[in-house]
Coordinates of C-alpha atoms in Angstrom, one line a residue:
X8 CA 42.7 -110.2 -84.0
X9 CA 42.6 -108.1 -87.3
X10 CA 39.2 -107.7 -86.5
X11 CA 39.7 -105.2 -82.7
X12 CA 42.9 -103.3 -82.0
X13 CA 44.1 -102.7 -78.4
X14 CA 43.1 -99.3 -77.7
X15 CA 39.3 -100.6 -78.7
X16 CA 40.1 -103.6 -76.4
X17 CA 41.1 -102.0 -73.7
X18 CA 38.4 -99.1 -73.8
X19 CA 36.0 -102.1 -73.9
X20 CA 36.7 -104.1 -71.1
X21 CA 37.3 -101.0 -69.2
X22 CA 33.9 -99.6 -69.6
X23 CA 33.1 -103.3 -68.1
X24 CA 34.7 -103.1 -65.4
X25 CA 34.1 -99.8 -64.7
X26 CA 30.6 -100.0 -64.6
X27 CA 28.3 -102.1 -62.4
X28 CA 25.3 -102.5 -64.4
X29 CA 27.4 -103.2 -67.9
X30 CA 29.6 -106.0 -65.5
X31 CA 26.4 -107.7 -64.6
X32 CA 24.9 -108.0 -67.8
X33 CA 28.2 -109.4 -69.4
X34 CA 28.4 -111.7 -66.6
X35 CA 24.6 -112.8 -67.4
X36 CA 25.3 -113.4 -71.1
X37 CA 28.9 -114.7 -70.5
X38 CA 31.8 -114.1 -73.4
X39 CA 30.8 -118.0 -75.1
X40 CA 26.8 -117.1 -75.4
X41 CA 28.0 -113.9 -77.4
X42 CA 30.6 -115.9 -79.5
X43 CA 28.3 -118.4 -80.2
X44 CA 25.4 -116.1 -81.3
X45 CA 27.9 -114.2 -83.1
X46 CA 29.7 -117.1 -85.3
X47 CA 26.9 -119.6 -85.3
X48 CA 29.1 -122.5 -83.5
X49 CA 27.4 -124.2 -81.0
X50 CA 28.1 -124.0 -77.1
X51 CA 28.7 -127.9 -77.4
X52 CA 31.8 -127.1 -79.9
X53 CA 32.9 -123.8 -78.5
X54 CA 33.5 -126.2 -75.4
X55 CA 34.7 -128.9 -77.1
X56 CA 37.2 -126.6 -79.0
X57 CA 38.5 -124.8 -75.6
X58 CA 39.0 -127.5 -73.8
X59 CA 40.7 -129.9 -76.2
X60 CA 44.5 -130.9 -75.6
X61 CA 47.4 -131.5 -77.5
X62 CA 48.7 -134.9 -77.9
X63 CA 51.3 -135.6 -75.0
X64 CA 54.7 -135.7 -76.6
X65 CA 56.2 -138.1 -74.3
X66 CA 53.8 -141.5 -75.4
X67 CA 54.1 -140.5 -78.7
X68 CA 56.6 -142.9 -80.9
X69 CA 58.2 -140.8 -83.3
X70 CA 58.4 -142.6 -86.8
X71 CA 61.3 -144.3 -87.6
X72 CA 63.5 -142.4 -90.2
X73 CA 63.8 -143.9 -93.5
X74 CA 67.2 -144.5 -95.3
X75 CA 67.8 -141.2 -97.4
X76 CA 67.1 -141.6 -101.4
X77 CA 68.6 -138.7 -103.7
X78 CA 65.6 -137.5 -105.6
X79 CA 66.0 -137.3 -109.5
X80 CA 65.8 -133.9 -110.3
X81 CA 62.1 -132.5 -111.2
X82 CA 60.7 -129.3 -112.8
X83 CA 59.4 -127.3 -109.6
X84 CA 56.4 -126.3 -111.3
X85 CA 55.5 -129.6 -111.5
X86 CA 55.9 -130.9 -107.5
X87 CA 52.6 -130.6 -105.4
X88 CA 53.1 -129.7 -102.0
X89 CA 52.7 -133.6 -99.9
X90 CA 49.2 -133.1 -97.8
X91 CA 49.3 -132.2 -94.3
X92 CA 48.8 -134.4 -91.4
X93 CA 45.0 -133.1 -90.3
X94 CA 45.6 -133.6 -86.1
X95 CA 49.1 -132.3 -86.4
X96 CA 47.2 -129.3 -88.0
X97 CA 44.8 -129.0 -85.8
X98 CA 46.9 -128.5 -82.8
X99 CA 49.2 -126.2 -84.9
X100 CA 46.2 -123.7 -85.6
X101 CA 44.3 -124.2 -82.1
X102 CA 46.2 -120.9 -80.4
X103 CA 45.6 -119.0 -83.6
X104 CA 41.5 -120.0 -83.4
X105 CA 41.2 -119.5 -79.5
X106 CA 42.9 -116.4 -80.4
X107 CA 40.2 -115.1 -83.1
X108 CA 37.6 -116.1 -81.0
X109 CA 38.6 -114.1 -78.0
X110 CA 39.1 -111.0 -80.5
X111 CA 35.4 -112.2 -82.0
X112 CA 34.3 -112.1 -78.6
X113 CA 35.1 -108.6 -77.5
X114 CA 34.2 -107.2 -80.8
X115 CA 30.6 -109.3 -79.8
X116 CA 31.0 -107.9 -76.4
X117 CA 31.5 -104.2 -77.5
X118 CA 28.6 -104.4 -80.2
X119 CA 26.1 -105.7 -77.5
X120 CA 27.0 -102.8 -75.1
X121 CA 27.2 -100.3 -77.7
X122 CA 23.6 -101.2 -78.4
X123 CA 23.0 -100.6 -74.9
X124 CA 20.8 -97.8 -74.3
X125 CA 21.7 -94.9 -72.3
X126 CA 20.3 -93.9 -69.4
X127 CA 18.7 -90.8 -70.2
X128 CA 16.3 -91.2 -72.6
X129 CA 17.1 -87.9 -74.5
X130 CA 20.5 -89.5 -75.3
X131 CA 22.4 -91.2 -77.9
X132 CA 25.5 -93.4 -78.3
X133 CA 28.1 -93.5 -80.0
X134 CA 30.9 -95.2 -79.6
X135 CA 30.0 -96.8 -76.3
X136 CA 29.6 -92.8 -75.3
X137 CA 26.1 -91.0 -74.6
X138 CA 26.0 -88.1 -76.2
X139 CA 22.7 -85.9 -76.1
X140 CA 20.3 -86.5 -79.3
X141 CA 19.3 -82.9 -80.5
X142 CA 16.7 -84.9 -82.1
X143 CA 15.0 -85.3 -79.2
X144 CA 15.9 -82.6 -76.9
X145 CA 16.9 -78.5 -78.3
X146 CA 19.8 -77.2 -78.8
X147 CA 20.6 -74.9 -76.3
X148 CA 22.5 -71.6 -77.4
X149 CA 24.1 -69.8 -74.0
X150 CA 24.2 -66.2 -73.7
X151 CA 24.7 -63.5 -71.0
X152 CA 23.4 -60.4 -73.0
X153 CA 20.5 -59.6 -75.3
X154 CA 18.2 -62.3 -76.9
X155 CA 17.0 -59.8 -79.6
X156 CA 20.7 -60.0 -80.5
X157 CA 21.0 -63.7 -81.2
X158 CA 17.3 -63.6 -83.2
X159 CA 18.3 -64.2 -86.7
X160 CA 21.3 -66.1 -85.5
X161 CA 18.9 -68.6 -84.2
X162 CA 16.2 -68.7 -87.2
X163 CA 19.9 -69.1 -89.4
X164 CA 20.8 -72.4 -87.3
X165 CA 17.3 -73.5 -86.8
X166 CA 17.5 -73.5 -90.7
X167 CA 20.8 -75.2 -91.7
X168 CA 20.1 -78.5 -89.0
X169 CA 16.6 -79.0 -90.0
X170 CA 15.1 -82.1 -88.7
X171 CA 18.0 -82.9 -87.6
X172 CA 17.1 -80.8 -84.3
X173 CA 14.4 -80.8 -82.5
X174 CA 14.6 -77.1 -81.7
X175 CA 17.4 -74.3 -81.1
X176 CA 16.4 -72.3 -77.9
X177 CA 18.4 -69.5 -76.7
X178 CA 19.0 -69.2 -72.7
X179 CA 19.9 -66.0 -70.8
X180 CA 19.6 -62.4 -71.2
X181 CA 21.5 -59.3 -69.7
X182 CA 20.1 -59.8 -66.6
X183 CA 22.0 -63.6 -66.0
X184 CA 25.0 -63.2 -63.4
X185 CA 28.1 -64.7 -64.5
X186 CA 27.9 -67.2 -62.0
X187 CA 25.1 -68.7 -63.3
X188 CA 26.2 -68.8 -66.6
X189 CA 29.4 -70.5 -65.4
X190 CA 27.1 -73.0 -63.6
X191 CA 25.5 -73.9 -66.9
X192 CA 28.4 -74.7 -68.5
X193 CA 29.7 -76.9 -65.6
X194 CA 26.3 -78.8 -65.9
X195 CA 26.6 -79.1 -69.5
X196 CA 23.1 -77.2 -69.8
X197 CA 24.1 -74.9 -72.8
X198 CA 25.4 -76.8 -76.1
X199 CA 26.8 -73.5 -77.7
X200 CA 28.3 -70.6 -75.3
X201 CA 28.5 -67.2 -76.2
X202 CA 30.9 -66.4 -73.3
X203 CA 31.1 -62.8 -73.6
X204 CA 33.8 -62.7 -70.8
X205 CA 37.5 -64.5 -70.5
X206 CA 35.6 -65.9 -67.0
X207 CA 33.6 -67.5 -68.8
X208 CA 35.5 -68.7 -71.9
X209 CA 38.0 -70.2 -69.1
X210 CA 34.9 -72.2 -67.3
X211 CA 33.8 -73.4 -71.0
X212 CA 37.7 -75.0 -71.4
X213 CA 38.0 -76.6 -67.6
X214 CA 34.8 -78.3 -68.5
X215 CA 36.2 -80.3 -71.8
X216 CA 33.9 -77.2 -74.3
X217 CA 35.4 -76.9 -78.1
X218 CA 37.0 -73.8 -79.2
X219 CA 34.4 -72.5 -81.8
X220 CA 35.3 -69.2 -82.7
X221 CA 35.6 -65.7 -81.4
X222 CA 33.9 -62.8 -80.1
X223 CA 34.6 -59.4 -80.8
X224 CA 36.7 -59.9 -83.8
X225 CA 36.6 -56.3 -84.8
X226 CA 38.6 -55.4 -81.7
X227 CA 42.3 -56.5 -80.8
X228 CA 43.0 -59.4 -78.9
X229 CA 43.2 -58.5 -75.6
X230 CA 41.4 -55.5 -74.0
X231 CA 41.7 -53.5 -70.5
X232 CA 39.9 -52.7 -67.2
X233 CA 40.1 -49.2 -65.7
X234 CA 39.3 -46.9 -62.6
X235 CA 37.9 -44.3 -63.5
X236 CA 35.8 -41.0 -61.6
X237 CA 34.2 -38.0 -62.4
X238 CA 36.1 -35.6 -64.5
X239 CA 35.4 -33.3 -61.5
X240 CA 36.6 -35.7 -58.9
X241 CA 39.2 -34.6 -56.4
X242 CA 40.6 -38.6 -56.6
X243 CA 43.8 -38.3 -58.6
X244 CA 45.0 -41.6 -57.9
X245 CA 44.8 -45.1 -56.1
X246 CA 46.7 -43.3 -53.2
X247 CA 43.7 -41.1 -52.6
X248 CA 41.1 -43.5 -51.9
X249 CA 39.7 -43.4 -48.4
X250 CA 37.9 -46.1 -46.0
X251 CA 34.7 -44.0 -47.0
X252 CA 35.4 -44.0 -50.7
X253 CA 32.5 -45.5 -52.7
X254 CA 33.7 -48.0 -55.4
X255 CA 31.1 -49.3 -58.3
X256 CA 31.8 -53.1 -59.0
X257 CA 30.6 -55.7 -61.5
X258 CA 29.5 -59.5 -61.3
X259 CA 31.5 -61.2 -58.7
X260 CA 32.5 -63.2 -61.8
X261 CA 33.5 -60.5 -64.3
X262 CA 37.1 -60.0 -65.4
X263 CA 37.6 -56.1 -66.4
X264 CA 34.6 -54.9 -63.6
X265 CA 35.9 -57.2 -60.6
X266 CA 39.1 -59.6 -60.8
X267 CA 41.1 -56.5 -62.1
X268 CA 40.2 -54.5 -60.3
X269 CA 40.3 -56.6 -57.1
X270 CA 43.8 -57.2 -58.4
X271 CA 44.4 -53.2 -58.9
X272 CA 43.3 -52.1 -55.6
X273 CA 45.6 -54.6 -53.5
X274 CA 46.4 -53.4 -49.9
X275 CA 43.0 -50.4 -49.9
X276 CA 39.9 -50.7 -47.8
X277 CA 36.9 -49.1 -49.3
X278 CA 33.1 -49.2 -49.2
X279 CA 32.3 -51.1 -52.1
X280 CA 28.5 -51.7 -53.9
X281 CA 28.7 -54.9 -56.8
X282 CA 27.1 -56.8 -59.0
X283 CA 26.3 -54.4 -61.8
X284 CA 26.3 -54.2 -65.1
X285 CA 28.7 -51.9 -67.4
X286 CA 26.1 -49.3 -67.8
X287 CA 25.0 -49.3 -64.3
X288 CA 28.3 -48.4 -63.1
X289 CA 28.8 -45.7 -65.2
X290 CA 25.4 -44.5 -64.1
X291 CA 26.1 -44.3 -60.7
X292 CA 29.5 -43.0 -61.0
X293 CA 28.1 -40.1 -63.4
X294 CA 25.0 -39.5 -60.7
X295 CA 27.9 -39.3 -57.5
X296 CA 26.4 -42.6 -55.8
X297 CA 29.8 -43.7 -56.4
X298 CA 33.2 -42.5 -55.8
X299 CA 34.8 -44.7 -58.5
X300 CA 33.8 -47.4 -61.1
X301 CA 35.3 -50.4 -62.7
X302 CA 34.6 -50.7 -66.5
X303 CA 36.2 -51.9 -69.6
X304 CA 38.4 -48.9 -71.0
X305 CA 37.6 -48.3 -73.9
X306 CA 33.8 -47.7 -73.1
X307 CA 35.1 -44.6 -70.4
X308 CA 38.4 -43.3 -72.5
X309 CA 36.6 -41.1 -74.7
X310 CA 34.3 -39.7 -72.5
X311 CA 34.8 -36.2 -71.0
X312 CA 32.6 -36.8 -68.4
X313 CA 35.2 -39.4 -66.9
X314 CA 38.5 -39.5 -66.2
X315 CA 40.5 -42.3 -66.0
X316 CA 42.8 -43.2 -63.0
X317 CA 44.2 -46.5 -63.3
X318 CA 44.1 -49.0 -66.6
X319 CA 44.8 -52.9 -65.7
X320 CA 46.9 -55.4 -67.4
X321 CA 46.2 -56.8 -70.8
X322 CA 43.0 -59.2 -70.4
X323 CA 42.4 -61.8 -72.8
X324 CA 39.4 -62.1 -75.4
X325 CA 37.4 -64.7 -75.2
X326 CA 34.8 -66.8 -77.8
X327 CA 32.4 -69.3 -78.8
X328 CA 32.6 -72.7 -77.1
X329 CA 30.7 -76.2 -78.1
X330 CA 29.6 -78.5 -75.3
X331 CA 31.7 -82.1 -75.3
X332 CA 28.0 -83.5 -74.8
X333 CA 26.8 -83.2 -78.7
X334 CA 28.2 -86.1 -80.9
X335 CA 31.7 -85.2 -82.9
X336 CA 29.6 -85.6 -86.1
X337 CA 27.3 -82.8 -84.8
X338 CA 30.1 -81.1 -83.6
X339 CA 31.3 -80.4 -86.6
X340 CA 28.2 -79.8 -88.1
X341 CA 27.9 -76.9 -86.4
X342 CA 31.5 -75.6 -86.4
X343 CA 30.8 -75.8 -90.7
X344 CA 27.4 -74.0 -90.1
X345 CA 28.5 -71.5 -88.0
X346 CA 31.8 -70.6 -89.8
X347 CA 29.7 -70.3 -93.5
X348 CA 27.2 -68.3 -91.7
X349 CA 26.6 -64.8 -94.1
X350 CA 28.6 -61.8 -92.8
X351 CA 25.3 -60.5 -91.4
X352 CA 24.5 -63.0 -88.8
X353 CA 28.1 -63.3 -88.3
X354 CA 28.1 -59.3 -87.1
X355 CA 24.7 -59.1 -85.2
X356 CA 26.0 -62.1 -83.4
X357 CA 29.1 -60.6 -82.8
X358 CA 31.8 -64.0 -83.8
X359 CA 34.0 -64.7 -86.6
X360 CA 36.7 -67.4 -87.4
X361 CA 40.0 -66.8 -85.1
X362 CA 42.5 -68.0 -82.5
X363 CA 41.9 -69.4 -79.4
X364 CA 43.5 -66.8 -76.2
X365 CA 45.8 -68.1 -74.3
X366 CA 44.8 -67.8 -70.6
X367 CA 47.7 -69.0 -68.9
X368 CA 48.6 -65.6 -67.6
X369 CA 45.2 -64.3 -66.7
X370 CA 44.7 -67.5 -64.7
X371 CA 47.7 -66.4 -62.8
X372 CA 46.6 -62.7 -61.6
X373 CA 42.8 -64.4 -61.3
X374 CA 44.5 -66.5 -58.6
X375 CA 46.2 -63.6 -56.9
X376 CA 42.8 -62.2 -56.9
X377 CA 40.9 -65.4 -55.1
X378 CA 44.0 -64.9 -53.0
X379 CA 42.7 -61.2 -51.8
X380 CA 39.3 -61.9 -52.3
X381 CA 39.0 -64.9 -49.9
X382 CA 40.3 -62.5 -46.9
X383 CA 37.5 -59.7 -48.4
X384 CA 34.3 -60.0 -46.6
X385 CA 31.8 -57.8 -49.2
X386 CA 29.0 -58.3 -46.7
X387 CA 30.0 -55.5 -44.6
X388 CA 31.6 -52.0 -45.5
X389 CA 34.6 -50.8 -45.6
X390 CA 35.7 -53.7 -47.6
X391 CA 39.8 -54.4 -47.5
X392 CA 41.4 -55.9 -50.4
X393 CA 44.4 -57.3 -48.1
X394 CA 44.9 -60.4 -46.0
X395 CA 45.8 -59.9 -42.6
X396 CA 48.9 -60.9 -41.2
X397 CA 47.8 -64.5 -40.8
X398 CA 49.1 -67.6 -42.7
X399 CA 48.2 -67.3 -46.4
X400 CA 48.3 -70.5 -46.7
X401 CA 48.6 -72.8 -50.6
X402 CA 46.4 -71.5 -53.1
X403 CA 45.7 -73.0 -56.1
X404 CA 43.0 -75.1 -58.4
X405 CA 41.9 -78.4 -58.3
X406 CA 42.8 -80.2 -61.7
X407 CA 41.1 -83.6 -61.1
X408 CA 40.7 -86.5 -58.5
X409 CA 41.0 -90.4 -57.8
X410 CA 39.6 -92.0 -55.4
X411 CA 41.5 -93.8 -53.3
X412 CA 39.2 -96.4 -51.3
X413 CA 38.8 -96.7 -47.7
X414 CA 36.9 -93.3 -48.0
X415 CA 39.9 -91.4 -48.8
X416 CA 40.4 -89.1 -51.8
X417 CA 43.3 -87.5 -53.7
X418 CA 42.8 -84.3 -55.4
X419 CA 45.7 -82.2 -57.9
X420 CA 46.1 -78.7 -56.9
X421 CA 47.6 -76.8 -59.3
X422 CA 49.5 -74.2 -58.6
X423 CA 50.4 -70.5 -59.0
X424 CA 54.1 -71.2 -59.4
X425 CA 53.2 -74.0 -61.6
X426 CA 53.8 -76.8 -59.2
X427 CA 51.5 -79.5 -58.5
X428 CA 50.5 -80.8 -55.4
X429 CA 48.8 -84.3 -54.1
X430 CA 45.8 -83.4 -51.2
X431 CA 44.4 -85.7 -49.4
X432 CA 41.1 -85.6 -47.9
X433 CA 38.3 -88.0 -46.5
X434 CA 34.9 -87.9 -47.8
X435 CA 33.7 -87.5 -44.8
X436 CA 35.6 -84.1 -44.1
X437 CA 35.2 -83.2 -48.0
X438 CA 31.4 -83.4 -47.3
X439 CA 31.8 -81.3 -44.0
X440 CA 33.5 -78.6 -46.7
X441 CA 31.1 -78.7 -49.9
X442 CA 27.9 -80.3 -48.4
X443 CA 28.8 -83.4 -50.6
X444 CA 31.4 -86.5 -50.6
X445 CA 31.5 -86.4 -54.5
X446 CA 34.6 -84.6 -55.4
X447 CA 33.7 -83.8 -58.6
X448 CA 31.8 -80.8 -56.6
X449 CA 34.9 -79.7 -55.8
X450 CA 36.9 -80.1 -58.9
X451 CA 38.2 -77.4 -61.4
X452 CA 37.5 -74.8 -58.7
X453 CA 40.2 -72.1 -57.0
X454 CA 41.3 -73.0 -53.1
X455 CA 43.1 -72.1 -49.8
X456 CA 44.7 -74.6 -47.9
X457 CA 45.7 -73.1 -44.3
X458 CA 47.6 -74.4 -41.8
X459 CA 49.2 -77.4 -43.7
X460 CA 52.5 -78.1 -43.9
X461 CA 53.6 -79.7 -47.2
X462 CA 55.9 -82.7 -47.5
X463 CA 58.3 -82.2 -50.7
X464 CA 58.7 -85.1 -52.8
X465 CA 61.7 -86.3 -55.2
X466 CA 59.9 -85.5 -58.2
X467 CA 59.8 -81.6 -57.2
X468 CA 55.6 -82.0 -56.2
X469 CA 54.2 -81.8 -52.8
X470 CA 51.9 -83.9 -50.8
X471 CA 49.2 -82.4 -48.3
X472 CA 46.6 -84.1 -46.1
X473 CA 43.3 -82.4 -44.9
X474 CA 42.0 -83.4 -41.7
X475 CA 40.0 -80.6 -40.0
X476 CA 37.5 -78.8 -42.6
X477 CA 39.0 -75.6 -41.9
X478 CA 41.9 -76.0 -43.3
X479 CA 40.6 -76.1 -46.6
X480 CA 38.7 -72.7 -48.0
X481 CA 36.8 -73.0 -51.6
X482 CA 36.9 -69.5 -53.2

């Protein structure tokens, strides 16, 4: 037993059980072939050594007890132990050998699966994990703004891994919406993100990515959105905006150009034109094709062509992320590579060494905002940032699922208030809902359930079921 501990034990004959094609393959093989290869012992004697039993105690005479003799005294040293009864032995030690062999066996059993390929070809593991083998695919370096940017960062890490990459690409430009680059990450397409936004940075750690460092270390930690107009504008105020005031939003994705202000403009209807970029905004703002803009603050402050009219709550920074698909070894490979990297590349790439934000609170007012959002239709004009007086219903984020057989599945909501709730829902309805029975399709990702009541439970959660598609809304 010295040989395995139980944690490998157990994440052994889980994987086995867990997985159809590695069950039938152990069951082909069975546990005494891989002992037998293993120690050299013969199917005939593995048998013969399971299977033998212990003398029955009851037809066995016990010897008859001789009178007892006082020894003479003799030097210790000197005494040899009396030699030990070999089947008495054998009998003694027969648990302890079954015991090593069963240890020998799933030690065997984990080496032959661990030798198992993976099923992608472009994968390695370790571990009894596939990991991808950047020897044989690139690594992929996300980004959601200029390539030219990350040119010599590339040719720098390109350098340092050597063969030991096939290639470092880098994936996206300015142009990428953050919703794409938040489906990336959720696929596990880019190995290294540059997330550029907290929206991002928060996708990155729902999907299992490693903290790496952080972006804009030359500015403080946290940064703000703001409203702003036209010095000449005759909008003084939030109070002042109109049905047929003209607001300039970014991504649907973006935290400073859409979730706070979404968040800011709670209870106004407005016509509202989105999905541009920073520059863009302040473009049409400066050009009067828009009433009003949503920017970061510090890029409007200064400028006396603007005037601000509502600044946000503190928004978090965000960072560099590593996918959970590259092998720990490579891991921290790169973390070493990328933290030694010269000032220069450090700068043009725009990362240094720091703390990870806490998003905790963001993910609070980015919930209130999926709360307004999901009663916002954006497809027609005026847009209102309110809910009408229907029920609002339980919002809150899917953190994981099990399924529970007979078709049925249980997802954890958590949410706003910090409370957690069971859901239940049918694969059948959940397919009806996402255009898939998987529930990993639905998992990690903001919802609405209406028209449910919930059941408390003793242990302060709740417990909801779904049983009309309606009643649950994905944001």
């Amino acid at each position: 037993m010295q040989i395995c501990n139980l944690s490998r034990i157990q994440q052994v004959l889980g994987s086995i059980r867990t997985r159809e094609n590695v069950a039938a393959k152990f069951n082909e093989v069975g546990i005494k072939k891989i002992i037998s290869e293993l120690t050299g012992i013969s199917l005939e004697k593995i048998e013969i050594l399971i299977n033998v039993q212990p003398p029955d105690p009851t037809t066995v005479k016990p010897p008859l007890e001789p009178e007892p003799v006082e020894p003479p005294p003799l030097d210790p040293e000197l005494v040899e132990p009396p030699p030990l009864d070999p089947s008495h032995n054998k009998y003694i030690y027969l648990p302890i050998i079954l015991t090593c062999f069963i240890g020998v066996g799933i030690f065997a059993a984990w080496q032959y699966f661990n030798q198992t390929p993976c099923e992608t070809a472009t994968e390695t593991r370790v571990n009894n994990i596939c990991y991808k083998d950047i020897t044989k695919k690139p690594l992929v370096v996300g980004i959601v703004t200029s390539p030219k940017q990350y040119s010599e960062f590339k040719t720098y890490l390109k350098k340092q891994l050597g063969s030991q990459a096939r290639d470092v690409v880098i994936e996206g430009n300015s142009e990428i919406t953050y919703k794409e680059a938040q489906n990336n990450i959720s696929k596990n397409k880019w190995d290294i993100v540059f997330a550029n936004s907290p929206m991002n940075g928060m996708r990155a750690k729902d999907n299992s990515y490693k903290w790496l460092a952080r972006m804009y270390p030359k500015y403080p930690l946290t940064y703000q959105s703001a409203l702003f107009v036209r010095s000449d504008s005759r909008i003084k105020s939030i109070e002042d905006i109109k049905s047929t005031t003209t607001i300039a939003l970014g991504d649907f994705n973006s935290a400073s150009s859409f979730y706070m202000p979404a968040y800011d403009l709670y209870g106004t209807s407005m016509t509202v034109t989105a999905g541009h970029r920073s520059s863009k905004i302040r473009e049409l703002v400066a050009n009067k094709q828009a009433d009003i803009g949503a920017v970061v603050y510090t890029t409007v402050k200064d400028d006396p062509q603007f005037r601000v009219i509502q600044i946000s709550r503190e928004i978090p920074s965000t960072g560099v992320y590593l996918s959970p698909k590259l092998t720990p070894t490579v891991q921290k490979q790169i973390q070493n590579i990328l933290e030694n990297a010269p000032k220069k590349i450090k700068d043009q790439a725009n990362y240094d060494t720091g703390k990870e934000p806490d998003y905790k609170q963001f993910r609070t007012i980015a919930l209130r905002a999926d709360q307004v959002l999901s009663c916002a239709n954006f497809s027609i004009n005026p847009v209102q940032f309110f809910c009408n007086a229907t029920p609002q219903g339980i919002l809150g984020r899917v953190a994981g699922f099990t399924n529970q057989g007979n078709g049925m599945i249980r997802l954890r909501l958590e949410r706003e208030n910090h409370k957690t709730c069971q859901v239940f829902v049918s694969s059948q309805t959940l397919k009806k809902i996402m255009d898939s029975s998987s529930p990993e399709i639905i998992n990690r990702k903001q919802v609405n359930i209406i028209g449910v009541e919930p059941i408390e439970l003793e242990d302060r959660t709740c417990q909801l079921t779904i049983e009309n598609p309606t009643q649950l809304v994905v944001l």
